[in-house]
Amino acid sequence: MKEILIATSNSHKVEEFKEMLEPLGYQVRSLKDLPEKIEINETGKTFEENSMIKAMTLHQALGCAVMADDSGLMVDALDGAPGVYSARFMGEDTSYDLKNQYIIDAVKGKERGAQFVCVISYVEKDGTATSYKGVVRGEINDCILGDKGFGYDPIFYYPPYHTTLANVSEEMKNAVSHRGIALRACVEYLKGRE
Ligand code: IMP
């Protein structure tokens, strides 16, 4: 059985990865399945660097195949912030209601363009490393809208759906999302290696 460790303990993400990888015959484990916590220092300045740091740190510690993602929201009017600091923006413990309202206020009267970015890095058992990027463009909505998804979804208006990504089903989000795009590219690579 082929095994892949997913470098996350976010159950939302684990399910998304499982859905794509299990049909290819992979047994998927996540950080929640590890007997002890492995320290990862996300010191990178780009999504590429951080996803590779996560994947390589775990691969070097455990010697197994690892897939890691790093993602975030980039707001045009804020010069790409919060970017790689999306989770830490205004402090890890600050609620997303507050973070989202802050961003809505910050773009008032300005250009509303924004994008979600995700980079997935995959390090195989033999150490071969590759990365895959997914981007979805949208706009910052003028109010918090929707209760599905997580994080910045309630302010991310996706024009083709005429609403925010927190207001559509998980299937609809995955079909167009940054993580969905990056994951499908990575899966194509895996298929080519079979
Ligand atoms: P990480 O990739 O787990 O480090 O997540 C980075 C942060 O970016 C998350 O904690 C969210 O704040 C934000 N983020 C990444 N992807 C999404 C998404 O699909 N929806 C909403 N927020 C997201």
CSV table of C-alpha atoms in Angstrom, one decimal, residues 30-158:
chain,number,residue,atom,x,y,z
A,30,SER,CA,-2.3,13.3,8.7
A,31,LEU,CA,-0.4,15.0,11.6
A,32,LYS,CA,-3.2,13.9,13.9
A,33,ASP,CA,-2.0,10.3,13.4
A,34,LEU,CA,1.5,10.9,14.5
A,35,PRO,CA,2.5,9.7,18.0
A,36,GLU,CA,4.4,12.9,18.7
A,37,LYS,CA,4.4,16.5,17.5
A,38,ILE,CA,7.2,17.5,15.1
A,39,GLU,CA,8.2,21.1,15.3
A,40,ILE,CA,8.0,23.0,12.0
A,41,ASN,CA,9.3,26.5,11.6
A,42,GLU,CA,7.4,28.3,8.9
A,43,THR,CA,10.1,30.9,8.3
A,44,GLY,CA,9.5,31.3,4.5
A,45,LYS,CA,8.4,34.5,2.9
A,46,THR,CA,6.5,32.8,0.1
A,47,PHE,CA,3.8,30.1,-0.1
A,48,GLU,CA,6.3,28.0,-2.1
A,49,GLU,CA,9.0,28.2,0.6
A,50,ASN,CA,6.6,27.5,3.5
A,51,SER,CA,4.9,24.5,1.9
A,52,MET,CA,8.4,23.0,1.0
A,53,ILE,CA,9.7,23.7,4.5
A,54,LYS,CA,6.7,21.7,6.0
A,55,ALA,CA,7.0,18.8,3.5
A,56,MET,CA,10.8,18.5,3.8
A,57,THR,CA,10.9,18.8,7.6
A,58,LEU,CA,8.5,15.9,8.0
A,59,HIS,CA,10.1,13.9,5.2
A,60,GLN,CA,13.5,14.3,6.9
A,61,ALA,CA,12.1,13.4,10.3
A,62,LEU,CA,10.0,10.4,9.2
A,63,GLY,CA,11.4,9.2,5.9
A,64,CYS,CA,8.0,8.9,4.3
A,65,ALA,CA,6.2,10.6,1.4
A,66,VAL,CA,4.8,13.9,2.5
A,67,MET,CA,2.4,16.4,0.9
A,68,ALA,CA,2.1,19.9,2.5
A,69,ASP,CA,0.2,22.9,1.5
A,70,ASP,CA,0.5,26.6,2.3
A,71,SER,CA,-2.2,29.0,1.4
A,72,GLY,CA,-3.6,32.4,2.1
A,73,LEU,CA,-5.5,35.5,0.9
A,74,MET,CA,-3.8,38.2,-1.0
A,75,VAL,CA,-5.7,41.6,-1.2
A,76,ASP,CA,-4.6,43.8,-4.1
A,77,ALA,CA,-5.3,47.1,-2.2
A,78,LEU,CA,-3.2,45.8,0.7
A,79,ASP,CA,-0.2,45.0,-1.5
A,80,GLY,CA,-0.9,41.3,-1.3
A,81,ALA,CA,-1.4,41.2,2.5
A,82,PRO,CA,-2.2,39.2,4.6
A,83,GLY,CA,-0.5,36.6,2.2
A,84,VAL,CA,1.7,34.1,3.9
A,85,TYR,CA,0.7,35.6,7.2
A,86,SER,CA,-3.1,34.9,6.7
A,87,ALA,CA,-3.4,32.6,9.7
A,88,ARG,CA,-1.3,34.9,11.9
A,89,PHE,CA,-2.9,38.2,10.7
A,90,MET,CA,-4.0,40.3,13.7
A,91,GLY,CA,-3.0,37.4,15.9
A,92,GLU,CA,-3.8,33.7,15.8
A,93,ASP,CA,-6.5,34.0,18.4
A,94,THR,CA,-8.3,36.9,16.8
A,95,SER,CA,-11.7,35.7,15.4
A,96,TYR,CA,-12.3,35.7,11.6
A,97,ASP,CA,-15.3,38.0,12.1
A,98,LEU,CA,-12.8,40.6,13.3
A,99,LYS,CA,-10.2,39.9,10.7
A,100,ASN,CA,-12.8,39.8,7.9
A,101,GLN,CA,-14.4,43.1,9.0
A,102,TYR,CA,-10.9,44.7,9.2
A,103,ILE,CA,-10.3,43.8,5.6
A,104,ILE,CA,-13.7,45.0,4.4
A,105,ASP,CA,-13.0,48.4,6.1
A,106,ALA,CA,-9.5,48.6,4.8
A,107,VAL,CA,-10.6,48.2,1.1
A,108,LYS,CA,-13.5,50.6,1.4
A,109,GLY,CA,-13.4,53.0,-1.6
A,110,LYS,CA,-10.4,51.2,-3.0
A,111,GLU,CA,-9.9,48.5,-5.6
A,112,ARG,CA,-11.6,45.3,-4.4
A,113,GLY,CA,-9.6,42.6,-6.2
A,114,ALA,CA,-8.1,39.7,-4.2
A,115,GLN,CA,-7.0,36.1,-4.7
A,116,PHE,CA,-6.6,33.0,-2.7
A,117,VAL,CA,-3.3,31.2,-3.4
A,118,CYS,CA,-2.2,27.7,-2.5
A,119,VAL,CA,1.0,25.9,-3.1
A,120,ILE,CA,1.2,22.1,-2.5
A,121,SER,CA,4.7,20.6,-2.1
A,122,TYR,CA,5.2,16.9,-2.5
A,123,VAL,CA,8.3,15.1,-1.3
A,124,GLU,CA,8.4,11.5,-2.3
A,125,LYS,CA,9.9,8.7,-0.2
A,126,ASP,CA,13.2,8.9,-2.3
A,127,GLY,CA,13.4,12.7,-1.6
A,128,THR,CA,12.2,13.9,-5.1
A,129,ALA,CA,10.4,17.2,-4.5
A,130,THR,CA,7.9,19.1,-6.6
A,131,SER,CA,5.4,21.9,-6.1
A,132,TYR,CA,2.0,22.9,-7.6
A,133,LYS,CA,0.3,26.2,-7.4
A,134,GLY,CA,-3.4,27.1,-7.6
A,135,VAL,CA,-4.9,30.6,-7.7
A,136,VAL,CA,-8.5,31.8,-7.6
A,137,ARG,CA,-9.3,35.4,-8.3
A,138,GLY,CA,-12.2,37.2,-6.7
A,139,GLU,CA,-13.2,40.4,-4.9
A,140,ILE,CA,-13.6,41.5,-1.3
A,141,ASN,CA,-17.3,41.5,-0.5
A,142,ASP,CA,-18.7,44.6,1.2
A,143,CYS,CA,-20.0,42.6,4.1
A,144,ILE,CA,-19.5,39.2,5.8
A,145,LEU,CA,-21.7,36.7,4.0
A,146,GLY,CA,-22.2,32.9,4.4
A,147,ASP,CA,-21.5,30.4,7.0
A,148,LYS,CA,-19.8,27.5,5.1
A,149,GLY,CA,-16.1,27.0,4.5
A,150,PHE,CA,-13.7,28.7,6.9
A,151,GLY,CA,-11.3,31.6,7.3
A,152,TYR,CA,-11.7,34.4,4.8
A,153,ASP,CA,-14.4,32.6,2.7
A,154,PRO,CA,-17.2,34.9,4.0
A,155,ILE,CA,-15.6,37.9,2.4
A,156,PHE,CA,-14.3,36.3,-0.8
A,157,TYR,CA,-16.8,37.1,-3.5
A,158,TYR,CA,-16.4,34.8,-6.5
